[in-house]
XYZ file of C-alpha atoms in Angstrom:
449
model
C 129.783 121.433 46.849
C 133.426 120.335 47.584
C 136.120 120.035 44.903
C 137.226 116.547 45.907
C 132.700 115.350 45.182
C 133.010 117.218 41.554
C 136.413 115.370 40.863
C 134.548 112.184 41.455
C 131.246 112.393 40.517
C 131.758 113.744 37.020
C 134.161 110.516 36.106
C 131.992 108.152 37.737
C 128.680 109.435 35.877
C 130.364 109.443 32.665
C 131.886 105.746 33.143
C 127.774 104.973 33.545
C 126.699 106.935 30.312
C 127.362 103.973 28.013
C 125.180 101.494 30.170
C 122.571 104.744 30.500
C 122.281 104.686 26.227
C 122.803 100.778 25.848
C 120.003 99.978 28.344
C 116.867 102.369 27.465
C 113.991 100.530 26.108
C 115.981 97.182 27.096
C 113.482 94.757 29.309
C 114.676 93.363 32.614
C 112.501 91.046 34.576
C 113.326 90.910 38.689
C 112.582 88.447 40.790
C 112.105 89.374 44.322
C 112.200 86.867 46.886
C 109.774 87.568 50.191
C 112.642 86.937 51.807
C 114.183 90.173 50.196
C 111.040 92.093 51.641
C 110.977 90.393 55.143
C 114.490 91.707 55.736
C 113.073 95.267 55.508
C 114.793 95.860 51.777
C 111.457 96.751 49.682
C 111.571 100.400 50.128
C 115.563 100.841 48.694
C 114.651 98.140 46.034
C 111.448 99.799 45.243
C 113.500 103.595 45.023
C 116.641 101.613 42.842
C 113.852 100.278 40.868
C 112.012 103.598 39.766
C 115.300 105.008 38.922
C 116.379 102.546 36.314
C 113.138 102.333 35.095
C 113.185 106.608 34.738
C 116.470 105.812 32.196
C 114.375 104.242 29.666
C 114.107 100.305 31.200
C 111.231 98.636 30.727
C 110.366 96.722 33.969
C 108.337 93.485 35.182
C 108.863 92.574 38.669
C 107.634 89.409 40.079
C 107.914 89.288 43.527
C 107.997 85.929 46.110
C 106.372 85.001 49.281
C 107.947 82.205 50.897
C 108.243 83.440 54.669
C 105.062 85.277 54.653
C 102.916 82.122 53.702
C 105.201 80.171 56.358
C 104.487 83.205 58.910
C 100.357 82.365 58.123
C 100.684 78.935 58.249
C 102.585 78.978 61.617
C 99.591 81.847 62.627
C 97.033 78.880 61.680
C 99.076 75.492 63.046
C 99.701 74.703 60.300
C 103.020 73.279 58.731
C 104.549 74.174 55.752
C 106.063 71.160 53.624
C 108.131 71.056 50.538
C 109.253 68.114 47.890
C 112.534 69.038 45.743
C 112.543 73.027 46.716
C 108.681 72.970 45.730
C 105.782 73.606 48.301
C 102.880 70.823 48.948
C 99.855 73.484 48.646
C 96.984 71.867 50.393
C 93.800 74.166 50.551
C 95.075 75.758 54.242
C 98.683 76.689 52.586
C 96.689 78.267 49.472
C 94.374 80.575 51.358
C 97.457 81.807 53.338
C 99.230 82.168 49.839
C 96.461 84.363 48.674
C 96.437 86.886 51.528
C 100.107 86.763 51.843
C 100.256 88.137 47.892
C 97.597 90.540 48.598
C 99.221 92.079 51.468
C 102.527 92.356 49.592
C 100.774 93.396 46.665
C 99.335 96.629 48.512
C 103.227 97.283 50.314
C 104.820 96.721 46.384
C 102.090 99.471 44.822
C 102.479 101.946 48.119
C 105.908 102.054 47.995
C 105.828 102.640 44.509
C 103.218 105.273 45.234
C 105.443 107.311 47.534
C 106.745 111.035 46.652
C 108.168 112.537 49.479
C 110.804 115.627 48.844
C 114.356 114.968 49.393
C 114.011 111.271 48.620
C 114.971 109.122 45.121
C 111.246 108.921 44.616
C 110.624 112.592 44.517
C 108.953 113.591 41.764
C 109.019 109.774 40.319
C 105.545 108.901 38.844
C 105.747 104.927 38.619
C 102.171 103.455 37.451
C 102.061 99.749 38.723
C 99.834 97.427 36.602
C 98.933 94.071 37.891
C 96.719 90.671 36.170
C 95.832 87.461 35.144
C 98.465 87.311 32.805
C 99.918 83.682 34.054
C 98.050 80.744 32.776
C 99.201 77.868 34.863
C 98.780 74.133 35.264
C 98.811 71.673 38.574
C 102.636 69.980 39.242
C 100.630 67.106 39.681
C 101.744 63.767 42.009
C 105.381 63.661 41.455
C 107.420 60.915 43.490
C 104.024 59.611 44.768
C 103.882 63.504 46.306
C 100.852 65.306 45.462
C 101.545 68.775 45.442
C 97.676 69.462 45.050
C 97.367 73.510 44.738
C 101.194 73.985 43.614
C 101.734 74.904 39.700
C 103.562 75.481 37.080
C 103.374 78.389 34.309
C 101.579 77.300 31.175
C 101.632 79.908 29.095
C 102.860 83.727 29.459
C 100.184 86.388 27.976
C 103.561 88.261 26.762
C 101.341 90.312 24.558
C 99.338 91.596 27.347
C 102.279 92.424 29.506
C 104.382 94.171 26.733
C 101.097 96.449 26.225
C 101.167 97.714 29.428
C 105.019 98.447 29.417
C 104.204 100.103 25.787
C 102.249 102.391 28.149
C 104.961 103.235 30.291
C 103.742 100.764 33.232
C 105.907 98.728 35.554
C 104.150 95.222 35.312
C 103.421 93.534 38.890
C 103.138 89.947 38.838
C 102.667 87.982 42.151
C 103.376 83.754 41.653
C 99.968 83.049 41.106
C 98.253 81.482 37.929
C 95.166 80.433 36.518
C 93.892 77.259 34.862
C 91.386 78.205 31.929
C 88.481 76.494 34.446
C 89.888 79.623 36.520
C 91.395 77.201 39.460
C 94.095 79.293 41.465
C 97.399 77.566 41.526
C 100.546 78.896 43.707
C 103.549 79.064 41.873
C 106.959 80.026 42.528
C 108.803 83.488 42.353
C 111.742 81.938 40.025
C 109.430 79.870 38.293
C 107.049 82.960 36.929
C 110.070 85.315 36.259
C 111.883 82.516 34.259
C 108.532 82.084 32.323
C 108.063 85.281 31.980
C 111.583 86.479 31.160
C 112.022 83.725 28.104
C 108.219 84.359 26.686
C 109.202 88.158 26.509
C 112.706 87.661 25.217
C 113.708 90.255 28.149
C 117.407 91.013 28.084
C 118.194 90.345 31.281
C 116.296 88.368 34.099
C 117.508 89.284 37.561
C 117.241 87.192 40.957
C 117.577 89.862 44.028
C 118.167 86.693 46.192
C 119.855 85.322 49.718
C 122.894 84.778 48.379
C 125.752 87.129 46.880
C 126.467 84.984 43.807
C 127.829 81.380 42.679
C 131.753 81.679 43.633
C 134.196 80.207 41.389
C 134.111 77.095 43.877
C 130.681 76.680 44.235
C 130.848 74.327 46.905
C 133.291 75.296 48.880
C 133.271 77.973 51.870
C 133.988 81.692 50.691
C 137.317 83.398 51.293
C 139.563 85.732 49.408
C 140.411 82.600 47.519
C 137.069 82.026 46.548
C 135.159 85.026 45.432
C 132.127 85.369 43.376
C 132.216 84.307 39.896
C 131.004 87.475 37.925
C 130.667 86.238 34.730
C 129.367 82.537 34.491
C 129.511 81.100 31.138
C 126.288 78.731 30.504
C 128.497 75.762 29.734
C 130.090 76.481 32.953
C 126.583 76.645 34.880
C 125.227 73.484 33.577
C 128.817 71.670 34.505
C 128.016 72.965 38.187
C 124.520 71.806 38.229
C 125.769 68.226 37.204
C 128.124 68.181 39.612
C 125.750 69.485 42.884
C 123.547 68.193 44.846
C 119.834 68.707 43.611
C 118.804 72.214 44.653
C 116.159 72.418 47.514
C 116.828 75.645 49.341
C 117.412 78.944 47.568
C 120.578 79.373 49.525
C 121.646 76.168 47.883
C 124.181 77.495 44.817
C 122.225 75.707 42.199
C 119.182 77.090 43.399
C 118.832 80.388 41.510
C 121.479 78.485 39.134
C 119.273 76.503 37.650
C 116.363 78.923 36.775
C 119.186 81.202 35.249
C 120.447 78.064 32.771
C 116.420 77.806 31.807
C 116.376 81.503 30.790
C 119.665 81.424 28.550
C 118.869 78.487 27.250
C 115.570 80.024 26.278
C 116.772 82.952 24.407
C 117.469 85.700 27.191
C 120.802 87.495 26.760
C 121.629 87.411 30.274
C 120.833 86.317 33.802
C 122.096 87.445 36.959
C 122.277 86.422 40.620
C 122.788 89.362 43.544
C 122.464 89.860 47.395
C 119.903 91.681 48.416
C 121.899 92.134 51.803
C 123.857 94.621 49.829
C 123.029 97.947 49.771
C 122.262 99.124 45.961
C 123.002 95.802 44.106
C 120.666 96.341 41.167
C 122.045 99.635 40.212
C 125.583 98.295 40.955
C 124.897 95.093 38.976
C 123.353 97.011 36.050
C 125.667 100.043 35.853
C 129.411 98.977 36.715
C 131.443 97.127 34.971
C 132.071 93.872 36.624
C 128.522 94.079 39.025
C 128.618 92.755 42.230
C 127.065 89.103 41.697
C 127.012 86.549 38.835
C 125.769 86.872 35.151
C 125.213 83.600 33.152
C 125.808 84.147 29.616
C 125.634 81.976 26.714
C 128.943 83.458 25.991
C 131.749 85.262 27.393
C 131.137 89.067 26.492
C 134.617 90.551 26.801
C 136.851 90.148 23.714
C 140.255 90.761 22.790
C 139.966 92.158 19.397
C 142.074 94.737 16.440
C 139.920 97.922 16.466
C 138.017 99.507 13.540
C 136.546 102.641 12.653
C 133.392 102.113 14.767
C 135.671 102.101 18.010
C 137.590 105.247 17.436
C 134.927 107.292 20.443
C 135.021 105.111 22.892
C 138.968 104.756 22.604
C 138.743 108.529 22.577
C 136.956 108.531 25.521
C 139.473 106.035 27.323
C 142.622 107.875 26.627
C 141.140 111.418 27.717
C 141.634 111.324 31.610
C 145.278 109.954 31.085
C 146.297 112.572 28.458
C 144.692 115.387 31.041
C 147.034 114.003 33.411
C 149.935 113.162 31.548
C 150.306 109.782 31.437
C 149.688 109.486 27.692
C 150.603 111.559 24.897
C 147.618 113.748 23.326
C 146.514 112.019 20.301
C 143.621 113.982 17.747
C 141.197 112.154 16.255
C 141.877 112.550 13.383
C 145.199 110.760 14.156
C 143.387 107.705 15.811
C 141.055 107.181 12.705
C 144.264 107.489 10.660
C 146.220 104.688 13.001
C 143.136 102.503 13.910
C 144.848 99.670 12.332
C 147.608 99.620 14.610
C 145.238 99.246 17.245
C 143.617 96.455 19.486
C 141.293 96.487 22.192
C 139.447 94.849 25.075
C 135.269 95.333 25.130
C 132.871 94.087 27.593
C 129.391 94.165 26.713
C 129.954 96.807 23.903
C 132.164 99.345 26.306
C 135.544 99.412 24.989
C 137.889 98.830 28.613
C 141.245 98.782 27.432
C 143.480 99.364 24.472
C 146.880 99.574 23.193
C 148.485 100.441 19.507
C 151.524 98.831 17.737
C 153.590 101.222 15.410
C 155.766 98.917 13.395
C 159.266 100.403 12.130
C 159.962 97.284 9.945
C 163.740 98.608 8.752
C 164.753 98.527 12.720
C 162.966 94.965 13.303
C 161.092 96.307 16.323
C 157.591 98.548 17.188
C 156.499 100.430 19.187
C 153.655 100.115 21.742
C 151.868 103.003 22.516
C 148.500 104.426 24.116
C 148.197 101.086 26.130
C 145.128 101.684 28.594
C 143.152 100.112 31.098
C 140.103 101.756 32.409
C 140.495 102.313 36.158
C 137.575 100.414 36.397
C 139.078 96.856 35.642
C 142.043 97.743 36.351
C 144.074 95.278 39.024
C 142.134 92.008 36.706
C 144.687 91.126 34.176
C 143.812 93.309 30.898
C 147.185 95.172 30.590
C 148.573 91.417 30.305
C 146.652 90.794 27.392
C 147.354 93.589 25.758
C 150.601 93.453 26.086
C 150.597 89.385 24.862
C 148.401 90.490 21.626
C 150.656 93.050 21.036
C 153.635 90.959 20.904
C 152.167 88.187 18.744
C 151.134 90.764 16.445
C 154.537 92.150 15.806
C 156.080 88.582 15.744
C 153.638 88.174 13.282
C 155.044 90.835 11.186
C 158.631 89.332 11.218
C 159.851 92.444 14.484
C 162.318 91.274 17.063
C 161.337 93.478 19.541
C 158.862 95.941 20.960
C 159.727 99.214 22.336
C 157.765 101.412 24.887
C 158.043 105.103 25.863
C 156.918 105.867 29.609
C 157.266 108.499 32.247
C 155.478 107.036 35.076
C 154.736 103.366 34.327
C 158.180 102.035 34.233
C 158.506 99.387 37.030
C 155.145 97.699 35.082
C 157.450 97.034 32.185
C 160.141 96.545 34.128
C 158.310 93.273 35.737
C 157.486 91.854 32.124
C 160.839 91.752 30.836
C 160.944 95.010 29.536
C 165.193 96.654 29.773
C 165.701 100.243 29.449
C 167.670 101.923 26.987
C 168.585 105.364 26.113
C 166.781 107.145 23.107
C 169.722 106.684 21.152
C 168.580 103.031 20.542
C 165.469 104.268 19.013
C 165.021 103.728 15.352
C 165.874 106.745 13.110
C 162.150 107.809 12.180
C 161.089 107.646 16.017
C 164.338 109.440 17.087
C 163.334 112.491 15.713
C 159.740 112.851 17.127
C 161.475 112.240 20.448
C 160.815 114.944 23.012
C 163.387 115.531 24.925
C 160.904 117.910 27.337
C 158.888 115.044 28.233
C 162.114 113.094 29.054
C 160.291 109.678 28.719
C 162.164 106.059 29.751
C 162.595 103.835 26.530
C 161.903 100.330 27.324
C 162.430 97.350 25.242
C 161.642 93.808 25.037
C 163.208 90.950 22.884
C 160.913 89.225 21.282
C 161.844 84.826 21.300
């Protein structure tokens, strides 16, 4: 095993560790479009699936059909018609409905099913259980359309599905329901996982979907100047439903949009849109910091906040790999817990990404900043800026003209934010003589207005 795969494997599978222990025993419900499956990506999904699942996640997948009831229809003469994104099932479209979610009901459970050596699902042992746990009523005539066999959910048996994930299952639900008269009605993928996801309180609901996300212009055409939104506030989400078109086809950006706005709005923590086009988007979505497509939340997770005690280990664990290297001074422990005061921070989603401390010298009317830090992972997105701004308001806040910064390698970054250097003669007495004149490090200093 080559040096250069142990130097970044071992950082990377650390930087997952706090999603690892913040996600076991959480419960996600995906929604799988057929479309997902007709494009040959069931057996990857199926292998990223059992893996989160085998780090403590309890799963319900709910899985769509729309091409492969199209595909029987076509195979009978049959056409397949839609009102407002929804399908017209007549009696032909609901018997090709049925075998369509029984044959993708047998590929879901054999891929699941598969062990073979060298493969993610080696030793894996993923029981699938399936059932009626969908009660569901008719749409009815809407717009003087009668969608006849189509539904909608009625009412989630969430205590029968959170038995079976008690017992370890993955729960299997196809977009079927039942009326208590036991009529069959076809439903839709987003409309069961929605259901499903709010009745259980899940804390996330992810759509595997067509499209890579809802871009911070939704409506314009993609670019470099237009890239995915990655974290969608709800009041955000329900502005960009107003504003569109209604949804009819699930590449449309409120398509997916608006089932994610349901969830949230019914109590689940977070929502999320991804491609399925890209190779390993649920474990990149789940495990990295930013994810690859959008997440609605009720509100924005990363804060800019002073630290406390609580946050001394995971600002232990951000400094580490740039005191190895140098960048940073060593600081103990017991040090940090002594200074934590001093310090402020950036978290997402309870990992802490960035900080930075001030050390006040009040008799020379400046600070210092020190230990400012930016996790290579969000690095490049604007938190060393807002570090550096909460920094300065907190020492104009305690009456300090200026801020001062020691640096060896990071110079031309201060440089660019009005930062002038000085030599360490300017530095107040007390710092002056903890100065190391080994280390040789560039004193910077800003003027506070």
């Amino acid at each position: 095993m080559s040096t250069v795969f142990n130097f970044t494997f071992v950082p990377w599978f650390r930087s997952v560790a706090p999603y690892i222990h913040k996600f076991r025993n959480q419960t996600f419900v995906v929604g799988v479009p057929g479309e997902a499956i007709a494009a040959g990506k069931l057996p990857n999904l199926v292998q990223d699936l059992a893996l989160i699942q085998s780090m403590g996640v309890r799963i319900v997948l709910v899985h769509g059909f729309r091409p492969q009831v199209n595909e029987q229809l076509r195979a009978k003469g049959h056409e397949a018609r839609y009102h407002r994104g929804i399908r017209i099932t007549d009696s032909v479209a609901l018997d090709s409905a049925q075998e369509a979610a029984g044959q993708l009901r047998y590929e879901i459970e054999a891929a699941f099913s598969m062990g073979l050596p060298n493969t993610p699902m080696a030793g894996a042992t993923v029981r699938v259980i399936s059932g009626n746990f969908i009660t569901a009523r008719p749409v009815g005539i809407v717009d003087g359309i009668d969608f006849q066999h189509s539904g909608l959910v009625r009412k989630v048996d969430a205590v029968g599905i959170v038995r079976a994930l008690d017992m370890g299952a993955l729960v299997l639900l196809s977009p079927f329901g039942f009326s208590p008269t036991g009529e069959a009605f076809n439903l839709s993928m987003e409309e069961v996982a929605t259901s499903v996801a709010v009745a259980l309180q899940a804390d996330k609901l992810i759509f595997v979907t067509e499209i890579p996300g809802i871009r911070v212009r939704p409506f314009d055409p993609p670019g470099d100047d237009n890239p995915i939104d990655t974290e969608l506030p709800l009041a955000d989400a329900e502005r960009i439903l107003a504003e569109g078109p209604q949804p009819a086809q699930p590449t449309d950006p409120g398509f997916y949009l608006q089932y994610c706005v349901r969830a949230c709005k019914g109590g689940v923590e977070r929502s999320h849109i991804i491609p399925f086009a890209v190779d390993g988007s649920l474990l990149l979505e789940v495990y990295v910091h930013d994810g690859i497509g959008t997440m609605v939340v009720d509100e924005k997770l990363e804060s800019l906040r002073e630290a406390n005690a609580d946050d001394v280990g995971g600002i232990l664990q951000l400094i580490e790999p740039f005191e190895k290297d140098g960048t940073l001074v060593k600081r103990s422990r017991t040090e940090i817990e002594r200074d934590i005061a001093n310090y402020t921070i950036i978290e997402h989603d309870g990992v802490i990404f960035g900080c930075a401390a001030l050390y006040p010298y009040p008799e020379a009317r400046t600070g210092e900043m020190a230990s400012l830090t930016v996790s290579p992972q969000a690095q490049g997105q604007g938190d060393g800026e807002k570090l550096l701004k909460r920094i300065e308001q907190r020492a104009r806040l305690m009456g300090l003209e200026s801020i001062f910064v020691l640096t060896t390698r990071t110079m031309h970054w201060f440089l660019k934010r009005g930062f002038q250097p000085v030599p360490p003669d300017w530095l107040p007495e007390a710092r002056k003589r903890k100065y190391n004149w080994d280390r040789r490090s560039q004193v910077l200093v800003k003027r506070l207005g």
